[in-house]
CSV table of C-alpha atoms in Angstrom, one decimal:
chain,number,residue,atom,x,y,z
U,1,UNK,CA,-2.0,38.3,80.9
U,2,UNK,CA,-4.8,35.7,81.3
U,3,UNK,CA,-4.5,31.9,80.8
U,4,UNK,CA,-6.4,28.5,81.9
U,5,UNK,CA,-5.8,25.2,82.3
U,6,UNK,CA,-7.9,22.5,81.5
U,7,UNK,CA,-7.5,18.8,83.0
U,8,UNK,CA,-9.0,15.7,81.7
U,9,UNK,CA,-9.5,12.8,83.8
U,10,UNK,CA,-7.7,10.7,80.8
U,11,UNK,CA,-4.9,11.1,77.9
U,12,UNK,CA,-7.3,12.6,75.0
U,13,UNK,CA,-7.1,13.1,71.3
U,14,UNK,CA,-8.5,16.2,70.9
U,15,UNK,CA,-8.2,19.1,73.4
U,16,UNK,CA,-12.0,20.9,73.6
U,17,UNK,CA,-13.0,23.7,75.7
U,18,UNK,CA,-15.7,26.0,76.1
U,19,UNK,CA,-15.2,29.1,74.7
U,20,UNK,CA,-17.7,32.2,74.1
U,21,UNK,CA,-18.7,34.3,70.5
U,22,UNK,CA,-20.5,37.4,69.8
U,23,UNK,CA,-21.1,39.4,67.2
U,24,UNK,CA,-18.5,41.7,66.6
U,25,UNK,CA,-18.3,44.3,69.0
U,26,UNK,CA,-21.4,43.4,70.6
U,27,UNK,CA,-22.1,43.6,74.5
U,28,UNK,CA,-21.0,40.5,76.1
U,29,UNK,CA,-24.5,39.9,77.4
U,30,UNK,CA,-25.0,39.0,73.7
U,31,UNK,CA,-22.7,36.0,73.9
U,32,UNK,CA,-23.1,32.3,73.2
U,33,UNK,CA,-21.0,29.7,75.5
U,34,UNK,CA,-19.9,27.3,72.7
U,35,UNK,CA,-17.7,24.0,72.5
U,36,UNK,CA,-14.4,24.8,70.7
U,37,UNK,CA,-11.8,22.4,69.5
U,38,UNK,CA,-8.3,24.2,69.7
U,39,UNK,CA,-7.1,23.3,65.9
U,40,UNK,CA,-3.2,24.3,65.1
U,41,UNK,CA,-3.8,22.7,61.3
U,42,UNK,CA,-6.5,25.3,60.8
U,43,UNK,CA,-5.6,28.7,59.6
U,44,UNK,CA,-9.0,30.2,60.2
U,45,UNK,CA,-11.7,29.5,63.0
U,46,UNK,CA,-14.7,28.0,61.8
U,47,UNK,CA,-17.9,28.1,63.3
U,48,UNK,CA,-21.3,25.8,62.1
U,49,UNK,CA,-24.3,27.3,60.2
U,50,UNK,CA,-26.3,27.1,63.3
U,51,UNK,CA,-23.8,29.4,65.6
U,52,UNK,CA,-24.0,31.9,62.7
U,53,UNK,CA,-27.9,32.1,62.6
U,54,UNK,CA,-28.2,32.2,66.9
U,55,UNK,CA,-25.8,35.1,66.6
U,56,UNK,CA,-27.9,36.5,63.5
U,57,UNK,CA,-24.6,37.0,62.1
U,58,UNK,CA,-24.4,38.9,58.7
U,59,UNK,CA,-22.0,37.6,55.7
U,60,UNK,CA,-18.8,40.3,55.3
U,61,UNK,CA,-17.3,38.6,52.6
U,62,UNK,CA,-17.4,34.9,50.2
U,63,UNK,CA,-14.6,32.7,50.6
U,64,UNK,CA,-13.0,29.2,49.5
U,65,UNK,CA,-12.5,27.4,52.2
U,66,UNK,CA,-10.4,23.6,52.2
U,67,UNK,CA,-11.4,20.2,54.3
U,68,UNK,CA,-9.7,16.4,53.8
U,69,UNK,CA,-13.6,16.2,51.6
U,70,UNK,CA,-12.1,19.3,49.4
U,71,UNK,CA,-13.1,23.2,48.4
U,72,UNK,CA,-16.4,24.4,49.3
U,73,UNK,CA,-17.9,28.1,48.9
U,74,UNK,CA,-18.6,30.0,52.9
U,75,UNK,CA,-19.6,32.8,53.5
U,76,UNK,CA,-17.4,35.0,56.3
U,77,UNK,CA,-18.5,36.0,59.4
U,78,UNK,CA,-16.9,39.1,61.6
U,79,UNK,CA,-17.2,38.1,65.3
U,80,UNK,CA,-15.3,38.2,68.7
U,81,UNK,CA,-14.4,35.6,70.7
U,82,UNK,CA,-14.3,35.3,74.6
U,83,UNK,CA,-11.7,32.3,76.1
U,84,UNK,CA,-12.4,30.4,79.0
U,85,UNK,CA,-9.6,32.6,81.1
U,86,UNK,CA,-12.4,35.6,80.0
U,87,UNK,CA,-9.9,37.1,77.7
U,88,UNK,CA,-11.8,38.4,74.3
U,89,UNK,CA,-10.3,38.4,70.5
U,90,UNK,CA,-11.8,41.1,69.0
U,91,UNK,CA,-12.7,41.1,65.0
U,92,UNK,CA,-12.2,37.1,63.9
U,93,UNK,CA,-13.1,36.7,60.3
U,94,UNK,CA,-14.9,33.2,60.4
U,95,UNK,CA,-16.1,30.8,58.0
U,96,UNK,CA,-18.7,28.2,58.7
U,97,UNK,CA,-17.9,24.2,58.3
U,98,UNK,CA,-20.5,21.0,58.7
U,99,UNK,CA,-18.6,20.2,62.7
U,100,UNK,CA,-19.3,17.4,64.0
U,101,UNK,CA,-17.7,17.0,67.3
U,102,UNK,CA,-18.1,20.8,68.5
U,103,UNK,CA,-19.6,24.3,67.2
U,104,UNK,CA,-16.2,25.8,66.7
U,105,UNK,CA,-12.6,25.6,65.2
U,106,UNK,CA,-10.9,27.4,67.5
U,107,UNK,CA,-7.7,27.8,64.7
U,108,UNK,CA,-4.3,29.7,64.4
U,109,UNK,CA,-5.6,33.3,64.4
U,110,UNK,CA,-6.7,32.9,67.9
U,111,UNK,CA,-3.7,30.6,68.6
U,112,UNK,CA,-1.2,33.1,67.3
U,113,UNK,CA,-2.2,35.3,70.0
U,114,UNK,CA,-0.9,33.0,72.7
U,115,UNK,CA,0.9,30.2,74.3
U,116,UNK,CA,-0.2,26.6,74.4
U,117,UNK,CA,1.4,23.8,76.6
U,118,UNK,CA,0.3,19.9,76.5
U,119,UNK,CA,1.2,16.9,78.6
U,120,UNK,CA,0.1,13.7,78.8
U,121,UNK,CA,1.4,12.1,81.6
U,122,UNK,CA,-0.4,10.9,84.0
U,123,UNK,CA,-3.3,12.6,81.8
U,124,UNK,CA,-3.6,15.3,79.4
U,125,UNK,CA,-3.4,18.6,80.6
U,126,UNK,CA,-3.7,21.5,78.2
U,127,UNK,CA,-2.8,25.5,79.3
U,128,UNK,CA,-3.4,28.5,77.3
U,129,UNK,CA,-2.3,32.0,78.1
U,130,UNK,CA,-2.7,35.3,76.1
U,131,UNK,CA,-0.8,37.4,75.0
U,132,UNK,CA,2.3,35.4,74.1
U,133,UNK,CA,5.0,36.1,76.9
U,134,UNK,CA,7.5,33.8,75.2
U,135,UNK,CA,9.2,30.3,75.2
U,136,UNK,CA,7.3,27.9,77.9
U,137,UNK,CA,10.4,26.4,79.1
U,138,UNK,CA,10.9,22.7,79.7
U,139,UNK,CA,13.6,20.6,81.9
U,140,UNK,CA,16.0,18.8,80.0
């Protein structure tokens, strides 16, 4: 198992992390430290045009892809992933998306993998861990 926690000095609205991509199954020297914003509405991870030309990334496949502005045409990208608790998700189908607060969606099918816990109080705090190990329990 490997997780992290990140602290922020203040209750946020977003929760962003750095997170690493490579092409798929490429040597980690190859990788890029990114900003990611962890996205439960997003099925997919989305990466911008940018990330996919520094990683010289080839198109696998053509896909519709949905935003609150609509459908738009993107091409798919196959790449791994490496969290900030150095854990890597192999083989992520990614589209790419106009982002403007981060280079990458970090969405559900890295999400799926794992646990998530948020607090706010006294500011937000935000753990990951991966692979899932079950309910994160609570007091009552």
């Amino acid at each position: 198992m490997s997780a992290f926690v990140a602290q922020f000095a203040n209750v946020v609205n977003e929760i962003r992390t750095k997170i690493s991509v490579l092409p798929y199954r490429a040597d980690e020297s190859s990788a890029i430290e990114l900003t990611g914003l962890w996205d439960t509405g997003a099925q997919f991870s989305v990466i911008t045009p940018r990330v996919a030309e520094l990683l010289k990334l080839e198109a696998v496949d053509l896909k519709k892809a949905y935003t609150a502005n609509g459908w738009y045409e993107t091409p798919v990208y196959r790449l791994d992933a490496i969290l900030p608790c150095g854990m890597r998700v192999a083989g992520l189908r990614v589209s790419t998306g106009d982002l403007m607060v981060c280079d990458m969606l970090i969405g559900m099918d890295i999400i799926k993998h794992g646990d998530m816990q948020l607090t706010n109080s006294p500011n937000t705090s935000f753990a990951f861990r991966i692979p899932s190990q079950g309910n994160v329990p609570f007091d009552a």
